[in-house]
mmCIF file of C-alpha atoms in Angstrom:
data_model
loop_
_atom_site.group_PDB
_atom_site.id
_atom_site.type_symbol
_atom_site.label_atom_id
_atom_site.label_comp_id
_atom_site.label_asym_id
_atom_site.label_seq_id
_atom_site.Cartn_x
_atom_site.Cartn_y
_atom_site.Cartn_z
ATOM 1 C CA MET B 1 13.134 -64.495 5.526
ATOM 2 C CA ALA B 2 13.609 -60.722 5.766
ATOM 3 C CA LEU B 3 11.750 -58.882 8.509
ATOM 4 C CA ASP B 4 9.414 -56.135 7.298
ATOM 5 C CA THR B 5 10.552 -53.267 9.505
ATOM 6 C CA LYS B 6 7.758 -51.054 8.206
ATOM 7 C CA ALA B 7 5.007 -53.446 9.239
ATOM 8 C CA HIS B 8 4.703 -51.908 12.697
ATOM 9 C CA GLU B 9 5.244 -48.215 11.899
ATOM 10 C CA VAL B 10 1.534 -47.873 12.611
ATOM 11 C CA ILE B 11 -0.084 -50.248 15.103
ATOM 12 C CA PHE B 12 -3.779 -51.023 14.717
ATOM 13 C CA GLU B 13 -5.136 -52.313 18.004
ATOM 14 C CA GLU B 14 -8.594 -53.838 18.260
ATOM 15 C CA ILE B 15 -10.395 -53.466 21.563
ATOM 16 C CA THR B 16 -14.058 -54.121 22.283
ATOM 17 C CA GLY B 17 -16.100 -51.312 20.779
ATOM 18 C CA ALA B 18 -13.122 -49.243 19.612
ATOM 19 C CA ARG B 19 -9.989 -49.239 17.486
ATOM 20 C CA LYS B 20 -6.637 -47.652 18.283
ATOM 21 C CA VAL B 21 -4.399 -46.215 15.604
ATOM 22 C CA ILE B 22 -0.948 -45.801 17.146
ATOM 23 C CA LEU B 23 1.922 -44.047 15.340
ATOM 24 C CA ASN B 24 4.979 -46.152 16.102
ATOM 25 C CA ARG B 25 7.999 -44.539 14.512
ATOM 26 C CA PRO B 26 9.449 -42.696 17.523
ATOM 27 C CA LYS B 27 13.045 -42.609 16.267
ATOM 28 C CA LYS B 28 11.788 -40.693 13.237
ATOM 29 C CA LEU B 29 9.544 -38.490 15.432
ATOM 30 C CA ASN B 30 6.532 -40.404 14.063
ATOM 31 C CA SER B 31 6.882 -38.707 10.683
ATOM 32 C CA LEU B 32 4.370 -40.043 8.170
ATOM 33 C CA ASN B 33 5.685 -41.974 5.181
ATOM 34 C CA TYR B 34 3.591 -43.141 2.240
ATOM 35 C CA GLU B 35 3.073 -46.656 3.555
ATOM 36 C CA MET B 36 1.806 -45.366 6.908
ATOM 37 C CA LEU B 37 -0.683 -43.083 5.154
ATOM 38 C CA ARG B 38 -1.861 -45.918 2.909
ATOM 39 C CA LYS B 39 -2.396 -48.352 5.783
ATOM 40 C CA MET B 40 -4.170 -45.770 7.922
ATOM 41 C CA TYR B 41 -6.512 -44.863 5.087
ATOM 42 C CA GLU B 42 -7.418 -48.498 4.399
ATOM 43 C CA LYS B 43 -7.975 -49.376 8.057
ATOM 44 C CA LEU B 44 -9.937 -46.239 8.922
ATOM 45 C CA LYS B 45 -12.150 -46.725 5.892
ATOM 46 C CA ALA B 46 -12.904 -50.276 7.063
ATOM 47 C CA TYR B 47 -13.522 -49.149 10.671
ATOM 48 C CA GLU B 48 -15.992 -46.511 9.504
ATOM 49 C CA ASN B 49 -18.151 -49.208 7.928
ATOM 50 C CA ASP B 50 -17.798 -51.680 10.818
ATOM 51 C CA PRO B 51 -20.911 -51.523 13.071
ATOM 52 C CA THR B 52 -18.952 -52.887 16.049
ATOM 53 C CA VAL B 53 -16.601 -49.872 16.071
ATOM 54 C CA LYS B 54 -17.944 -46.986 18.142
ATOM 55 C CA LEU B 55 -14.776 -44.919 18.622
ATOM 56 C CA ILE B 56 -11.355 -44.326 17.032
ATOM 57 C CA ILE B 57 -8.454 -43.488 19.353
ATOM 58 C CA LEU B 58 -5.467 -41.831 17.670
ATOM 59 C CA LYS B 59 -2.222 -41.693 19.635
ATOM 60 C CA ALA B 60 1.533 -42.166 19.296
ATOM 61 C CA ASN B 61 4.429 -43.949 20.950
ATOM 62 C CA GLY B 62 7.381 -41.811 22.022
ATOM 63 C CA LYS B 63 7.672 -38.198 23.152
ATOM 64 C CA VAL B 64 6.396 -36.676 19.891
ATOM 65 C CA PHE B 65 2.887 -37.194 18.548
ATOM 66 C CA CYS B 66 3.881 -36.510 14.942
ATOM 67 C CA CYS B 67 6.411 -34.104 13.417
ATOM 68 C CA GLY B 68 4.580 -34.171 10.068
ATOM 69 C CA GLY B 69 5.222 -35.746 6.705
ATOM 70 C CA ASP B 70 8.439 -37.637 6.033
ATOM 71 C CA LEU B 71 9.839 -34.946 3.739
ATOM 72 C CA THR B 72 13.328 -36.441 3.743
ATOM 73 C CA SER B 73 11.990 -39.619 2.154
ATOM 74 C CA ALA B 74 9.804 -37.589 -0.192
ATOM 75 C CA TYR B 75 12.830 -35.537 -1.290
ATOM 76 C CA ILE B 76 14.889 -38.661 -2.012
ATOM 77 C CA PHE B 77 11.901 -40.361 -3.628
ATOM 78 C CA VAL B 78 11.425 -37.478 -6.062
ATOM 79 C CA ALA B 79 15.151 -36.953 -6.662
ATOM 80 C CA LEU B 80 15.459 -40.570 -7.800
ATOM 81 C CA GLY B 81 12.404 -40.452 -10.040
ATOM 82 C CA HIS B 82 9.796 -37.969 -11.204
ATOM 83 C CA TRP B 83 8.202 -35.069 -9.338
ATOM 84 C CA SER B 84 4.776 -36.690 -9.684
ATOM 85 C CA PHE B 85 5.964 -39.390 -7.236
ATOM 86 C CA GLY B 86 5.946 -36.671 -4.587
ATOM 87 C CA ALA B 87 2.500 -35.520 -5.695
ATOM 88 C CA SER B 88 1.198 -39.074 -5.149
ATOM 89 C CA TYR B 89 2.404 -38.858 -1.525
ATOM 90 C CA TYR B 90 0.455 -35.642 -0.964
ATOM 91 C CA ARG B 91 -2.575 -37.055 -2.736
ATOM 92 C CA LYS B 92 -2.628 -39.991 -0.314
ATOM 93 C CA GLU B 93 -2.069 -37.682 2.681
ATOM 94 C CA PHE B 94 -4.860 -35.303 1.672
ATOM 95 C CA CYS B 95 -7.269 -38.195 1.043
ATOM 96 C CA LEU B 96 -6.582 -39.421 4.606
ATOM 97 C CA ASP B 97 -7.044 -35.915 6.033
ATOM 98 C CA TYR B 98 -10.347 -35.571 4.178
ATOM 99 C CA LEU B 99 -11.570 -38.962 5.396
ATOM 100 C CA LEU B 100 -10.814 -37.983 8.998
ATOM 101 C CA ALA B 101 -12.364 -34.530 8.601
ATOM 102 C CA THR B 102 -15.624 -36.106 7.447
ATOM 103 C CA TYR B 103 -15.482 -39.291 9.545
ATOM 104 C CA LYS B 104 -18.849 -40.713 10.543
ATOM 105 C CA LYS B 105 -17.742 -41.982 13.946
ATOM 106 C CA PRO B 106 -16.375 -40.216 17.028
ATOM 107 C CA SER B 107 -12.607 -39.970 17.366
ATOM 108 C CA LEU B 108 -10.219 -39.117 20.176
ATOM 109 C CA ALA B 109 -6.734 -37.739 19.443
ATOM 110 C CA ILE B 110 -4.206 -37.777 22.287
ATOM 111 C CA LEU B 111 -1.660 -35.039 21.507
ATOM 112 C CA ASP B 112 0.885 -35.645 24.268
ATOM 113 C CA GLY B 113 3.921 -34.074 22.581
ATOM 114 C CA HIS B 114 4.786 -32.070 19.468
ATOM 115 C CA VAL B 115 2.140 -32.008 16.733
ATOM 116 C CA MET B 116 3.364 -30.498 13.498
ATOM 117 C CA GLY B 117 2.275 -30.228 9.867
ATOM 118 C CA GLY B 118 0.924 -33.590 8.746
ATOM 119 C CA GLY B 119 0.397 -34.563 12.386
ATOM 120 C CA VAL B 120 -2.031 -31.648 12.658
ATOM 121 C CA GLY B 121 -3.767 -32.828 9.488
ATOM 122 C CA ILE B 122 -4.646 -36.247 10.890
ATOM 123 C CA SER B 123 -5.749 -34.997 14.327
ATOM 124 C CA ILE B 124 -7.275 -31.520 14.025
ATOM 125 C CA HIS B 125 -10.750 -32.778 13.060
ATOM 126 C CA SER B 126 -11.058 -35.320 15.877
ATOM 127 C CA THR B 127 -14.155 -35.062 18.048
ATOM 128 C CA PHE B 128 -11.901 -34.781 21.101
ATOM 129 C CA ARG B 129 -8.374 -33.344 20.917
ATOM 130 C CA ILE B 130 -6.582 -33.905 24.202
ATOM 131 C CA VAL B 131 -3.613 -31.667 24.975
ATOM 132 C CA THR B 132 -1.132 -31.907 27.858
ATOM 133 C CA GLU B 133 1.728 -29.939 29.363
ATOM 134 C CA ASN B 134 3.950 -31.579 26.704
ATOM 135 C CA THR B 135 1.912 -30.454 23.696
ATOM 136 C CA VAL B 136 3.475 -28.080 21.151
ATOM 137 C CA PHE B 137 1.580 -27.084 17.993
ATOM 138 C CA VAL B 138 3.471 -25.718 14.990
ATOM 139 C CA MET B 139 3.028 -25.364 11.224
ATOM 140 C CA PRO B 140 6.630 -24.714 10.047
ATOM 141 C CA GLU B 141 6.253 -25.310 6.288
ATOM 142 C CA VAL B 142 7.240 -21.815 5.073
ATOM 143 C CA LEU B 143 10.648 -22.322 6.678
ATOM 144 C CA ILE B 144 11.366 -25.441 4.606
ATOM 145 C CA GLY B 145 10.314 -24.278 1.146
ATOM 146 C CA LEU B 146 6.600 -25.099 1.224
ATOM 147 C CA PHE B 147 3.485 -23.505 2.740
ATOM 148 C CA PRO B 148 1.086 -24.779 5.446
ATOM 149 C CA ASP B 149 -1.081 -27.451 3.856
ATOM 150 C CA VAL B 150 -3.144 -30.485 5.051
ATOM 151 C CA GLY B 151 -6.171 -28.170 5.078
ATOM 152 C CA ALA B 152 -4.449 -25.310 6.950
ATOM 153 C CA SER B 153 -6.101 -22.747 4.681
ATOM 154 C CA TYR B 154 -9.384 -24.016 6.167
ATOM 155 C CA PHE B 155 -8.696 -24.553 9.869
ATOM 156 C CA LEU B 156 -6.208 -21.703 10.375
ATOM 157 C CA SER B 157 -8.491 -19.265 8.534
ATOM 158 C CA ARG B 158 -11.169 -19.980 11.128
ATOM 159 C CA LEU B 159 -9.091 -18.946 14.139
ATOM 160 C CA LEU B 160 -9.825 -15.652 15.896
ATOM 161 C CA GLY B 161 -9.007 -12.556 13.868
ATOM 162 C CA PHE B 162 -5.856 -12.963 11.810
ATOM 163 C CA PHE B 163 -4.170 -15.389 14.164
ATOM 164 C CA GLY B 164 -4.129 -18.083 11.468
ATOM 165 C CA GLU B 165 -2.022 -15.802 9.270
ATOM 166 C CA TYR B 166 0.384 -15.318 12.186
ATOM 167 C CA ILE B 167 0.730 -19.060 12.794
ATOM 168 C CA GLY B 168 1.138 -19.951 9.114
ATOM 169 C CA LEU B 169 3.440 -17.115 8.036
ATOM 170 C CA THR B 170 5.862 -17.367 10.977
ATOM 171 C CA GLY B 171 5.781 -20.997 12.118
ATOM 172 C CA ALA B 172 5.045 -19.726 15.656
ATOM 173 C CA ARG B 173 4.563 -22.359 18.367
ATOM 174 C CA LEU B 174 1.559 -22.776 20.644
ATOM 175 C CA ASN B 175 1.485 -24.776 23.866
ATOM 176 C CA GLY B 176 -1.425 -26.959 24.931
ATOM 177 C CA VAL B 177 -3.182 -24.220 26.898
ATOM 178 C CA GLU B 178 -2.985 -21.847 23.928
ATOM 179 C CA MET B 179 -4.370 -24.589 21.682
ATOM 180 C CA LEU B 180 -7.392 -24.723 23.994
ATOM 181 C CA ALA B 181 -7.814 -20.956 23.916
ATOM 182 C CA PHE B 182 -7.933 -20.960 20.118
ATOM 183 C CA GLY B 183 -10.111 -24.056 19.842
ATOM 184 C CA LEU B 184 -7.366 -26.252 18.378
ATOM 185 C CA GLY B 185 -7.578 -28.532 21.408
ATOM 186 C CA THR B 186 -10.690 -29.534 23.376
ATOM 187 C CA HIS B 187 -9.457 -30.692 26.806
ATOM 188 C CA PHE B 188 -6.299 -30.304 28.887
ATOM 189 C CA ILE B 189 -5.356 -33.464 30.782
ATOM 190 C CA PRO B 190 -2.022 -33.812 32.606
ATOM 191 C CA SER B 191 0.172 -36.383 30.892
ATOM 192 C CA LYS B 192 0.227 -38.629 33.976
ATOM 193 C CA LYS B 193 -3.582 -38.960 33.820
ATOM 194 C CA ILE B 194 -3.819 -39.837 30.123
ATOM 195 C CA LYS B 195 -3.611 -43.586 30.619
ATOM 196 C CA SER B 196 -6.352 -43.578 33.274
ATOM 197 C CA MET B 197 -8.595 -41.511 31.001
ATOM 198 C CA GLU B 198 -7.948 -43.901 28.140
ATOM 199 C CA ASN B 199 -8.784 -46.922 30.331
ATOM 200 C CA SER B 200 -12.054 -45.336 31.449
ATOM 201 C CA ILE B 201 -13.055 -44.563 27.862
ATOM 202 C CA GLU B 202 -12.230 -48.140 26.841
ATOM 203 C CA LYS B 203 -14.391 -49.574 29.653
ATOM 204 C CA MET B 204 -17.269 -47.330 28.656
ATOM 205 C CA VAL B 205 -17.267 -48.299 24.965
ATOM 206 C CA ALA B 206 -16.841 -51.982 25.833
ATOM 207 C CA SER B 207 -19.774 -52.057 28.248
ATOM 208 C CA SER B 208 -22.233 -49.804 26.428
ATOM 209 C CA ASP B 209 -24.299 -50.647 23.374
ATOM 210 C CA SER B 210 -24.701 -46.984 22.547
ATOM 211 C CA SER B 211 -21.570 -45.025 23.374
ATOM 212 C CA SER B 212 -22.667 -41.456 22.809
ATOM 213 C CA VAL B 213 -20.336 -38.527 22.328
ATOM 214 C CA ALA B 214 -21.983 -36.865 25.357
ATOM 215 C CA THR B 215 -21.088 -39.859 27.571
ATOM 216 C CA MET B 216 -17.518 -39.843 26.305
ATOM 217 C CA SER B 217 -17.308 -36.140 27.023
ATOM 218 C CA MET B 218 -18.477 -36.675 30.617
ATOM 219 C CA ILE B 219 -15.722 -39.236 31.196
ATOM 220 C CA ILE B 220 -13.038 -37.021 29.642
ATOM 221 C CA ASN B 221 -14.236 -34.094 31.773
ATOM 222 C CA GLU B 222 -13.558 -36.126 34.924
ATOM 223 C CA PHE B 223 -9.849 -36.084 34.033
ATOM 224 C CA ALA B 224 -9.672 -32.660 32.405
ATOM 225 C CA GLN B 225 -8.033 -29.864 34.324
ATOM 226 C CA GLU B 226 -8.813 -26.169 34.305
ATOM 227 C CA VAL B 227 -5.795 -24.209 33.151
ATOM 228 C CA ASN B 228 -4.890 -20.559 32.822
ATOM 229 C CA LEU B 229 -3.025 -18.795 30.075
ATOM 230 C CA LYS B 230 0.303 -17.226 30.996
ATOM 231 C CA PRO B 231 0.351 -13.414 30.952
ATOM 232 C CA ASP B 232 2.699 -13.388 27.939
ATOM 233 C CA SER B 233 0.556 -15.879 26.005
ATOM 234 C CA ALA B 234 -0.174 -15.523 22.310
ATOM 235 C CA TYR B 235 -3.849 -15.118 23.204
ATOM 236 C CA SER B 236 -3.213 -11.939 25.180
ATOM 237 C CA ARG B 237 -1.457 -10.300 22.223
ATOM 238 C CA LEU B 238 -4.263 -10.936 19.747
ATOM 239 C CA ASP B 239 -4.904 -7.213 19.235
ATOM 240 C CA MET B 240 -1.320 -6.613 18.154
ATOM 241 C CA VAL B 241 -1.326 -9.752 15.996
ATOM 242 C CA ASN B 242 -4.500 -8.549 14.245
ATOM 243 C CA GLN B 243 -3.013 -5.079 13.798
ATOM 244 C CA CYS B 244 -0.032 -6.535 11.917
ATOM 245 C CA PHE B 245 -1.408 -9.601 10.156
ATOM 246 C CA CYS B 246 -4.522 -7.968 8.701
ATOM 247 C CA GLY B 247 -2.281 -6.499 5.985
ATOM 248 C CA LYS B 248 -3.263 -7.173 2.386
ATOM 249 C CA THR B 249 0.233 -8.297 1.380
ATOM 250 C CA CYS B 250 3.170 -10.027 3.052
ATOM 251 C CA GLU B 251 5.180 -6.828 2.563
ATOM 252 C CA GLU B 252 2.546 -4.847 4.486
ATOM 253 C CA ILE B 253 2.509 -7.429 7.270
ATOM 254 C CA LEU B 254 6.297 -7.378 7.598
ATOM 255 C CA SER B 255 6.376 -3.557 7.604
ATOM 256 C CA SER B 256 3.696 -3.486 10.325
ATOM 257 C CA LEU B 257 5.751 -5.884 12.438
ATOM 258 C CA GLU B 258 8.884 -3.740 11.998
ATOM 259 C CA ARG B 259 6.963 -0.613 13.044
ATOM 260 C CA LEU B 260 5.580 -2.446 16.060
ATOM 261 C CA ALA B 261 9.099 -3.567 17.025
ATOM 262 C CA LEU B 262 10.058 0.113 17.411
ATOM 263 C CA GLN B 263 7.122 0.682 19.778
ATOM 264 C CA VAL B 264 7.164 -2.406 22.008
ATOM 265 C CA GLN B 265 9.895 -4.633 23.368
ATOM 266 C CA GLU B 266 8.231 -8.012 22.875
ATOM 267 C CA LYS B 267 10.078 -11.168 21.917
ATOM 268 C CA TRP B 268 7.302 -12.540 19.696
ATOM 269 C CA VAL B 269 7.470 -9.502 17.375
ATOM 270 C CA GLN B 270 11.181 -9.924 16.700
ATOM 271 C CA GLU B 271 10.750 -13.676 16.268
ATOM 272 C CA ALA B 272 7.960 -13.106 13.739
ATOM 273 C CA ILE B 273 10.149 -10.689 11.756
ATOM 274 C CA THR B 274 13.119 -13.076 11.799
ATOM 275 C CA SER B 275 10.942 -16.013 10.708
ATOM 276 C CA MET B 276 9.315 -14.156 7.830
ATOM 277 C CA LYS B 277 12.666 -12.857 6.595
ATOM 278 C CA SER B 278 14.181 -16.354 6.616
ATOM 279 C CA ALA B 279 11.129 -18.117 5.139
ATOM 280 C CA ASN B 280 10.493 -19.047 1.510
ATOM 281 C CA PRO B 281 9.077 -15.832 -0.044
ATOM 282 C CA LEU B 282 6.996 -17.722 -2.608
ATOM 283 C CA GLY B 283 5.564 -19.964 0.124
ATOM 284 C CA LEU B 284 4.629 -16.908 2.209
ATOM 285 C CA LYS B 285 2.725 -15.290 -0.634
ATOM 286 C CA LEU B 286 1.047 -18.538 -1.623
ATOM 287 C CA PHE B 287 -0.147 -19.115 1.925
ATOM 288 C CA LEU B 288 -1.461 -15.580 2.406
ATOM 289 C CA LYS B 289 -3.527 -15.922 -0.762
ATOM 290 C CA ILE B 290 -4.979 -19.344 0.065
ATOM 291 C CA ILE B 291 -5.780 -18.587 3.727
ATOM 292 C CA ARG B 292 -7.635 -15.425 2.695
ATOM 293 C CA GLU B 293 -9.584 -17.381 0.083
ATOM 294 C CA GLY B 294 -9.995 -20.294 2.496
ATOM 295 C CA ARG B 295 -12.331 -18.318 4.740
ATOM 296 C CA SER B 296 -15.086 -18.680 2.153
ATOM 297 C CA LYS B 297 -14.295 -22.250 1.047
ATOM 298 C CA ASN B 298 -15.210 -25.620 2.511
ATOM 299 C CA PHE B 299 -12.567 -28.110 3.614
ATOM 300 C CA LYS B 300 -12.686 -30.095 0.379
ATOM 301 C CA GLN B 301 -12.120 -26.986 -1.729
ATOM 302 C CA CYS B 302 -9.213 -25.901 0.487
ATOM 303 C CA LEU B 303 -7.475 -29.264 0.127
ATOM 304 C CA GLU B 304 -7.931 -29.204 -3.638
ATOM 305 C CA THR B 305 -6.367 -25.734 -3.882
ATOM 306 C CA GLU B 306 -3.461 -26.687 -1.624
ATOM 307 C CA TYR B 307 -2.795 -29.825 -3.659
ATOM 308 C CA VAL B 308 -2.473 -27.779 -6.843
ATOM 309 C CA GLY B 309 -0.016 -25.418 -5.120
ATOM 310 C CA ILE B 310 2.055 -28.287 -3.718
ATOM 311 C CA SER B 311 2.153 -29.945 -7.138
ATOM 312 C CA HIS B 312 3.515 -26.787 -8.754
ATOM 313 C CA LEU B 313 6.228 -26.526 -6.080
ATOM 314 C CA LEU B 314 7.181 -30.163 -6.611
ATOM 315 C CA GLY B 315 7.156 -29.665 -10.375
ATOM 316 C CA ARG B 316 9.391 -26.559 -10.149
ATOM 317 C CA THR B 317 6.871 -24.460 -12.103
ATOM 318 C CA ILE B 318 8.254 -21.237 -10.629
ATOM 319 C CA SER B 319 11.179 -22.172 -8.432
ATOM 320 C CA ASN B 320 13.277 -24.930 -6.917
ATOM 321 C CA ASN B 321 12.489 -23.809 -3.356
ATOM 322 C CA PHE B 322 10.920 -27.065 -2.155
ATOM 323 C CA TYR B 323 14.107 -28.950 -3.015
ATOM 324 C CA GLU B 324 16.395 -26.207 -1.755
ATOM 325 C CA GLY B 325 14.510 -25.986 1.547
ATOM 326 C CA SER B 326 14.569 -29.757 1.990
ATOM 327 C CA ARG B 327 18.292 -29.803 1.219
ATOM 328 C CA ALA B 328 19.161 -26.991 3.637
ATOM 329 C CA MET B 329 16.871 -27.945 6.522
ATOM 330 C CA LEU B 330 16.607 -31.745 6.294
ATOM 331 C CA ILE B 331 19.430 -33.227 4.180
ATOM 332 C CA ASP B 332 22.625 -31.137 4.515
ATOM 333 C CA LYS B 333 21.182 -29.315 7.546
ATOM 334 C CA ASP B 334 23.258 -26.165 6.955
ATOM 335 C CA LYS B 335 20.023 -24.205 7.580
ATOM 336 C CA LYS B 336 20.996 -21.696 4.909
ATOM 337 C CA PRO B 337 18.526 -22.134 2.055
ATOM 338 C CA GLN B 338 19.122 -19.979 -1.012
ATOM 339 C CA TRP B 339 15.584 -19.053 -2.012
ATOM 340 C CA VAL B 340 14.766 -18.056 -5.597
ATOM 341 C CA PRO B 341 13.143 -15.551 -5.723
ATOM 342 C CA SER B 342 14.968 -14.426 -2.585
ATOM 343 C CA LYS B 343 12.819 -11.419 -1.674
ATOM 344 C CA LEU B 344 9.107 -10.896 -1.158
ATOM 345 C CA GLU B 345 9.028 -8.005 -3.619
ATOM 346 C CA ASP B 346 10.446 -10.295 -6.339
ATOM 347 C CA VAL B 347 7.471 -12.683 -6.057
ATOM 348 C CA SER B 348 4.829 -11.274 -8.375
ATOM 349 C CA ASP B 349 1.083 -11.831 -8.293
ATOM 350 C CA GLU B 350 1.500 -13.611 -11.641
ATOM 351 C CA MET B 351 3.891 -16.130 -10.073
ATOM 352 C CA VAL B 352 1.420 -16.862 -7.280
ATOM 353 C CA ALA B 353 -1.437 -17.220 -9.773
ATOM 354 C CA LYS B 354 0.628 -19.615 -11.887
ATOM 355 C CA CYS B 355 1.347 -21.753 -8.811
ATOM 356 C CA LEU B 356 -2.376 -22.086 -8.164
ATOM 357 C CA ALA B 357 -3.444 -22.661 -11.768
ATOM 358 C CA ARG B 358 -5.141 -26.038 -12.218
ATOM 359 C CA SER B 359 -3.333 -26.685 -15.447
ATOM 360 C CA PHE B 360 -0.556 -29.194 -15.998
ATOM 361 C CA THR B 361 -0.973 -29.416 -19.754
ATOM 362 C CA ASP B 362 2.712 -30.182 -20.269
ATOM 363 C CA ASP B 363 2.765 -33.157 -17.934
ATOM 364 C CA ASP B 364 0.626 -36.233 -18.405
ATOM 365 C CA ASP B 365 1.915 -37.782 -15.170
ATOM 366 C CA TRP B 366 0.061 -35.322 -12.937
ATOM 367 C CA LEU B 367 -3.240 -36.516 -11.520
ATOM 368 C CA PRO B 368 -5.769 -34.167 -9.910
ATOM 369 C CA LEU B 369 -6.914 -34.660 -6.338
ATOM 370 C CA GLN B 370 -10.298 -36.329 -6.568
ATOM 371 C CA LEU B 371 -12.198 -36.283 -3.298
ATOM 372 C CA PRO B 372 -15.686 -37.788 -2.986
ATOM 373 C CA SER B 373 -18.571 -35.710 -1.670
ATOM 374 C CA ARG B 374 -19.009 -36.422 2.049
ATOM 375 C CA SER B 375 -20.873 -34.646 4.819
ATOM 376 C CA ASN B 376 -18.890 -32.469 7.199
ATOM 377 C CA ARG B 377 -18.564 -33.645 10.795
ATOM 378 C CA THR B 378 -21.140 -32.444 13.265
ATOM 379 C CA ASP B 379 -19.761 -34.009 16.463
ATOM 380 C CA VAL B 380 -16.613 -31.918 16.968
ATOM 381 C CA PHE B 381 -16.551 -30.487 20.482
ATOM 382 C CA ALA B 382 -15.628 -26.944 21.380
ATOM 383 C CA SER B 383 -12.605 -26.515 23.636
ATOM 384 C CA LYS B 384 -12.880 -26.335 27.408
ATOM 385 C CA LEU B 385 -10.473 -23.768 28.859
#
């Protein structure tokens, strides 16, 4: 009898009063494949309706929390079949993200390692988002032919000033302390204390009939550490970031960065320029449009818009850049994608509008993203810096 190697790619652990969802694909950097998304959705849906479950703990085995979606598998999956196969992956991922964003029970995400793309999507709405000295946050999608999704047009648009544009258009990295400063994390706990914190939380939910969020917060605070931003932190350069990334177009933003590079000798400016010049031009313009619109949309609306954009990229409506980026960055790994269009000025407003048009009249295989109406969470804690 063949062993199902995928059976334990996510571990669901039942403890008294709580459930643990543990990503267990460390050799693949805990990237999320379709089966993992499906199982997580089914289990979390059941836990939400189980009166004995008072808390969800989301964590991962290995040194990386989650590097995002398994795009290599998605690329192969689509190459062997039809583009709508890839759309079904994103539909399942976005349904899981929406469930977690509107979850009716408290959740605790332990982000002890890199958290990227799809890994952000499943953790960013947790009541408590624990970061450590090992945490690195990054949304690198524009560099691989896509644009930041999983609700990024919602949660990045709500960061201070135009910092969300900076993160999404450059793929810039934040450490755990910076995540706290921008409200992406809630508590900093040294990695060596994580297990003790987890044990204390488990004892509390097991012994209490009414495990309140306030009680959980008190326990987490006992392990949380006060931390300070480094002088060269992203937070301290917010004025310059706003000055550049408030531009109405990607061309304006890039020009502002190039002017700033002549005035100041700062590494982040040059890195931002290099990233934007090497990124997928269509993805950059798509993201700028949806993050600007995302400021006035709710999470559900943002996901629906992103799903349409992703579907057009998968369906090659305008360009082959999703497949070219996947080839260059993930398959052949030559890291030299040939984008078409290759320049920002060659991506017209009409192209962007077409990529966001909710019309797939020529393809009966496409299914819209249908999300049920659910209340937004009210128990998400603010960060403690």
